[in-house]
PDB file of C-alpha atoms in Angstrom:
ATOM      1  CA  UNK A   3       0.000   0.000   0.000  1.00 58.00           C
ATOM      2  CA  UNK A   4       1.480   3.326  -1.048  1.00 81.00           C
ATOM      3  CA  UNK A   5       1.540   6.176   1.453  1.00 94.00           C
ATOM      4  CA  UNK A   6       1.111   9.848   0.509  1.00 97.00           C
ATOM      5  CA  UNK A   7       2.287  12.472   2.988  1.00 97.00           C
ATOM      6  CA  UNK A   8       3.134  16.168   3.024  1.00 98.00           C
ATOM      7  CA  UNK A   9       6.861  16.701   2.529  1.00 98.00           C
ATOM      8  CA  UNK A  10       8.944  18.857   4.845  1.00 97.00           C
ATOM      9  CA  UNK A  11      11.448  20.631   2.607  1.00 97.00           C
ATOM     10  CA  UNK A  12      13.325  21.918   5.650  1.00 96.00           C
ATOM     11  CA  UNK A  13      14.390  18.329   6.333  1.00 97.00           C
ATOM     12  CA  UNK A  14      17.722  17.877   4.513  1.00 96.00           C
ATOM     13  CA  UNK A  15      17.157  14.214   3.606  1.00 96.00           C
ATOM     14  CA  UNK A  16      13.634  14.860   2.278  1.00 97.00           C
ATOM     15  CA  UNK A  17      14.853  17.862   0.297  1.00 97.00           C
ATOM     16  CA  UNK A  18      17.697  15.863  -1.236  1.00 97.00           C
ATOM     17  CA  UNK A  19      15.391  12.968  -2.181  1.00 97.00           C
ATOM     18  CA  UNK A  20      12.853  15.345  -3.753  1.00 98.00           C
ATOM     19  CA  UNK A  21      15.509  17.294  -5.658  1.00 98.00           C
ATOM     20  CA  UNK A  22      16.954  14.055  -7.039  1.00 97.00           C
ATOM     21  CA  UNK A  23      13.500  12.781  -8.039  1.00 97.00           C
ATOM     22  CA  UNK A  24      12.707  16.112  -9.679  1.00 97.00           C
ATOM     23  CA  UNK A  25      15.818  15.976 -11.831  1.00 96.00           C
ATOM     24  CA  UNK A  26      15.268  12.370 -12.912  1.00 96.00           C
ATOM     25  CA  UNK A  27      11.635  12.994 -13.854  1.00 95.00           C
ATOM     26  CA  UNK A  28      12.046  16.360 -15.554  1.00 94.00           C
ATOM     27  CA  UNK A  29      15.123  15.273 -17.536  1.00 94.00           C
ATOM     28  CA  UNK A  30      12.892  12.702 -19.234  1.00 90.00           C
ATOM     29  CA  UNK A  31      10.202  15.315 -19.894  1.00 90.00           C
ATOM     30  CA  UNK A  32      12.868  17.597 -21.356  1.00 92.00           C
ATOM     31  CA  UNK A  33      13.813  14.820 -23.795  1.00 91.00           C
ATOM     32  CA  UNK A  34      10.162  14.226 -24.723  1.00 88.00           C
ATOM     33  CA  UNK A  35       9.436  17.856 -25.526  1.00 89.00           C
ATOM     34  CA  UNK A  36      12.886  18.763 -26.852  1.00 88.00           C
ATOM     35  CA  UNK A  37      13.498  21.544 -24.333  1.00 89.00           C
ATOM     36  CA  UNK A  38      16.150  21.488 -21.595  1.00 89.00           C
ATOM     37  CA  UNK A  39      15.219  24.767 -19.900  1.00 89.00           C
ATOM     38  CA  UNK A  40      12.329  23.362 -17.855  1.00 91.00           C
ATOM     39  CA  UNK A  41      12.384  25.452 -14.638  1.00 91.00           C
ATOM     40  CA  UNK A  42      12.629  22.494 -12.199  1.00 93.00           C
ATOM     41  CA  UNK A  43      15.815  21.361 -13.972  1.00 94.00           C
ATOM     42  CA  UNK A  44      17.415  24.752 -13.345  1.00 94.00           C
ATOM     43  CA  UNK A  45      16.478  24.806  -9.676  1.00 96.00           C
ATOM     44  CA  UNK A  46      19.054  24.362  -6.910  1.00 95.00           C
ATOM     45  CA  UNK A  47      18.326  22.581  -3.640  1.00 95.00           C
ATOM     46  CA  UNK A  48      18.206  25.981  -1.907  1.00 96.00           C
ATOM     47  CA  UNK A  49      15.691  27.280  -4.440  1.00 96.00           C
ATOM     48  CA  UNK A  50      13.548  24.180  -3.926  1.00 97.00           C
ATOM     49  CA  UNK A  51      13.747  24.552  -0.135  1.00 97.00           C
ATOM     50  CA  UNK A  52      12.464  28.120  -0.453  1.00 96.00           C
ATOM     51  CA  UNK A  53       9.456  27.192  -2.546  1.00 96.00           C
ATOM     52  CA  UNK A  54       6.027  28.404  -1.416  1.00 96.00           C
ATOM     53  CA  UNK A  55       4.344  25.333  -2.935  1.00 97.00           C
ATOM     54  CA  UNK A  56       2.901  22.477  -0.870  1.00 98.00           C
ATOM     55  CA  UNK A  57       4.625  19.183  -1.742  1.00 98.00           C
ATOM     56  CA  UNK A  58       3.230  15.690  -1.220  1.00 98.00           C
ATOM     57  CA  UNK A  59       5.197  12.506  -1.729  1.00 98.00           C
ATOM     58  CA  UNK A  60       4.140   8.962  -2.540  1.00 98.00           C
ATOM     59  CA  UNK A  61       6.219   6.312  -0.789  1.00 97.00           C
ATOM     60  CA  UNK A  62       6.319   2.557  -1.292  1.00 94.00           C
ATOM     61  CA  UNK A  63       6.325   0.021   1.548  1.00 93.00           C
ATOM     62  CA  UNK A  64      10.100   0.255   1.917  1.00 92.00           C
ATOM     63  CA  UNK A  65       9.983   4.043   2.311  1.00 93.00           C
ATOM     64  CA  UNK A  66      11.293   4.958  -1.141  1.00 94.00           C
ATOM     65  CA  UNK A  67       9.960   8.146  -2.731  1.00 97.00           C
ATOM     66  CA  UNK A  68       8.198   6.986  -5.907  1.00 97.00           C
ATOM     67  CA  UNK A  69       6.634  10.278  -6.900  1.00 98.00           C
ATOM     68  CA  UNK A  70       5.653  13.735  -5.750  1.00 98.00           C
ATOM     69  CA  UNK A  71       3.212  16.493  -6.586  1.00 98.00           C
ATOM     70  CA  UNK A  72       3.307  20.187  -5.725  1.00 98.00           C
ATOM     71  CA  UNK A  73       0.371  22.563  -5.572  1.00 98.00           C
ATOM     72  CA  UNK A  74      -0.183  26.264  -5.087  1.00 98.00           C
ATOM     73  CA  UNK A  75      -3.402  28.164  -4.418  1.00 95.00           C
ATOM     74  CA  UNK A  76      -2.692  31.260  -6.474  1.00 86.00           C
ATOM     75  CA  UNK A  77      -6.207  32.671  -6.116  1.00 90.00           C
ATOM     76  CA  UNK A  78      -9.113  31.683  -3.868  1.00 93.00           C
ATOM     77  CA  UNK A  79     -10.749  28.462  -4.995  1.00 94.00           C
ATOM     78  CA  UNK A  80      -8.188  27.765  -7.734  1.00 96.00           C
ATOM     79  CA  UNK A  81      -5.444  25.246  -7.112  1.00 97.00           C
ATOM     80  CA  UNK A  82      -2.586  24.873  -9.561  1.00 97.00           C
ATOM     81  CA  UNK A  83      -0.731  21.576  -9.781  1.00 98.00           C
ATOM     82  CA  UNK A  84       2.692  23.147 -10.279  1.00 97.00           C
ATOM     83  CA  UNK A  85       4.775  19.970 -10.464  1.00 97.00           C
ATOM     84  CA  UNK A  86       4.154  16.286 -11.034  1.00 97.00           C
ATOM     85  CA  UNK A  87       7.081  13.922 -10.908  1.00 97.00           C
ATOM     86  CA  UNK A  88       7.410  10.162 -10.867  1.00 97.00           C
ATOM     87  CA  UNK A  89      10.631   8.206 -10.535  1.00 96.00           C
ATOM     88  CA  UNK A  90      11.355   6.465 -13.875  1.00 94.00           C
ATOM     89  CA  UNK A  91      11.401   3.083 -12.076  1.00 94.00           C
ATOM     90  CA  UNK A  92       7.726   3.655 -11.186  1.00 94.00           C
ATOM     91  CA  UNK A  93       6.321   4.882 -14.518  1.00 92.00           C
ATOM     92  CA  UNK A  94       2.966   3.376 -15.541  1.00 91.00           C
ATOM     93  CA  UNK A  95       2.231   2.091 -12.033  1.00 94.00           C
ATOM     94  CA  UNK A  96      -0.511   4.574 -11.128  1.00 95.00           C
ATOM     95  CA  UNK A  97       1.696   6.805  -8.965  1.00 97.00           C
ATOM     96  CA  UNK A  98       0.802  10.071 -10.728  1.00 97.00           C
ATOM     97  CA  UNK A  99      -2.886   9.165 -10.866  1.00 96.00           C
ATOM     98  CA  UNK A 100      -2.841   8.361  -7.150  1.00 97.00           C
ATOM     99  CA  UNK A 101      -1.194  11.686  -6.392  1.00 98.00           C
ATOM    100  CA  UNK A 102      -3.824  13.543  -8.442  1.00 97.00           C
ATOM    101  CA  UNK A 103      -6.685  11.721  -6.710  1.00 96.00           C
ATOM    102  CA  UNK A 104      -5.107  12.562  -3.345  1.00 97.00           C
ATOM    103  CA  UNK A 105      -4.977  16.249  -4.308  1.00 97.00           C
ATOM    104  CA  UNK A 106      -8.604  16.253  -5.498  1.00 96.00           C
ATOM    105  CA  UNK A 107      -9.707  14.746  -2.183  1.00 95.00           C
ATOM    106  CA  UNK A 108      -7.373  16.745   0.073  1.00 96.00           C
ATOM    107  CA  UNK A 109      -8.346  20.023  -1.608  1.00 96.00           C
ATOM    108  CA  UNK A 110     -11.986  19.125  -2.239  1.00 94.00           C
ATOM    109  CA  UNK A 111     -13.124  22.672  -1.378  1.00 93.00           C
ATOM    110  CA  UNK A 112     -11.476  23.993  -4.556  1.00 95.00           C
ATOM    111  CA  UNK A 113     -13.704  25.152  -7.398  1.00 95.00           C
ATOM    112  CA  UNK A 114     -11.034  24.579 -10.037  1.00 96.00           C
ATOM    113  CA  UNK A 115      -7.798  22.695 -10.570  1.00 97.00           C
ATOM    114  CA  UNK A 116      -5.241  23.880 -13.129  1.00 97.00           C
ATOM    115  CA  UNK A 117      -2.245  22.079 -14.609  1.00 98.00           C
ATOM    116  CA  UNK A 118      -0.013  22.517 -17.636  1.00 96.00           C
ATOM    117  CA  UNK A 119       2.462  20.330 -19.466  1.00 94.00           C
ATOM    118  CA  UNK A 120       4.438  20.233 -22.667  1.00 93.00           C
ATOM    119  CA  UNK A 121       2.244  19.505 -25.690  1.00 93.00           C
ATOM    120  CA  UNK A 122       4.641  16.747 -26.748  1.00 93.00           C
ATOM    121  CA  UNK A 123       4.570  15.081 -23.308  1.00 94.00           C
ATOM    122  CA  UNK A 124       1.985  12.524 -24.392  1.00 93.00           C
ATOM    123  CA  UNK A 125       2.057  10.507 -21.125  1.00 94.00           C
ATOM    124  CA  UNK A 126       1.237  13.641 -19.090  1.00 95.00           C
ATOM    125  CA  UNK A 127      -1.417  14.849 -21.535  1.00 96.00           C
ATOM    126  CA  UNK A 128      -3.019  11.385 -21.361  1.00 96.00           C
ATOM    127  CA  UNK A 129      -2.837  11.353 -17.542  1.00 97.00           C
ATOM    128  CA  UNK A 130      -4.489  14.728 -17.112  1.00 97.00           C
ATOM    129  CA  UNK A 131      -7.212  13.988 -19.669  1.00 97.00           C
ATOM    130  CA  UNK A 132      -7.927  10.643 -17.983  1.00 97.00           C
ATOM    131  CA  UNK A 133      -8.414  12.450 -14.662  1.00 97.00           C
ATOM    132  CA  UNK A 134     -10.985  14.914 -15.952  1.00 96.00           C
ATOM    133  CA  UNK A 135      -8.822  17.825 -17.062  1.00 97.00           C
ATOM    134  CA  UNK A 136      -9.936  19.670 -20.201  1.00 97.00           C
ATOM    135  CA  UNK A 137      -7.439  21.475 -22.463  1.00 97.00           C
ATOM    136  CA  UNK A 138      -7.997  25.223 -22.224  1.00 96.00           C
ATOM    137  CA  UNK A 139      -5.207  26.734 -24.261  1.00 94.00           C
ATOM    138  CA  UNK A 140      -1.771  26.350 -25.790  1.00 96.00           C
ATOM    139  CA  UNK A 141       1.093  28.778 -25.277  1.00 94.00           C
ATOM    140  CA  UNK A 142       4.457  28.819 -27.013  1.00 93.00           C
ATOM    141  CA  UNK A 143       7.029  29.276 -24.230  1.00 88.00           C
ATOM    142  CA  UNK A 144      10.113  28.952 -26.419  1.00 87.00           C
ATOM    143  CA  UNK A 145      10.642  28.473 -30.152  1.00 90.00           C
ATOM    144  CA  UNK A 146       8.888  25.217 -31.017  1.00 88.00           C
ATOM    145  CA  UNK A 147       7.962  24.450 -27.399  1.00 90.00           C
ATOM    146  CA  UNK A 148       4.278  24.586 -26.526  1.00 94.00           C
ATOM    147  CA  UNK A 149       2.561  24.155 -23.176  1.00 94.00           C
ATOM    148  CA  UNK A 150      -1.034  23.016 -22.854  1.00 96.00           C
ATOM    149  CA  UNK A 151      -2.984  24.397 -19.910  1.00 96.00           C
ATOM    150  CA  UNK A 152      -5.761  22.205 -18.543  1.00 97.00           C
ATOM    151  CA  UNK A 153      -8.656  22.930 -16.184  1.00 97.00           C
ATOM    152  CA  UNK A 154     -10.769  20.618 -14.079  1.00 97.00           C
ATOM    153  CA  UNK A 155     -13.806  21.639 -12.088  1.00 94.00           C
ATOM    154  CA  UNK A 156     -13.742  20.829  -8.427  1.00 86.00           C
ATOM    155  CA  UNK A 157     -16.646  19.992  -6.176  1.00 68.00           C
ATOM    156  CA  UNK A 158     -18.827  23.044  -5.819  1.00 46.00           C
TER     157      UNK A 158
END
């Protein structure tokens, strides 16, 4: 049974594990979308520790961090999923879907959930669509690199 808990980024071990996971996951996304300037890849441990986002981690029975999600309530009733990362060893095992379902339940008072991903990141686009997100717009963030923004209604 996987366990999802809030991560304490002031804990050095937790921070190091999350930073390592972030780099493994986002390096693969960078390859998929052909863009190496993804902000999480440019982030130092100190920058990550100073984040205002709420981070939740999914751990297996042996205590290994399999995946993590970060969220930020940028305006009342709207929660943005700012990061989704799964360790490559745990791809296609339901980790990201479990993290999303946790967020929907934990933040059930939200009217809207927002997430974005690279247009060419087919696994992420498929994940978000499967979990009720609807594409709302595409933005070119660098030459030839497009992000899709998705919205999902919460429980009203």
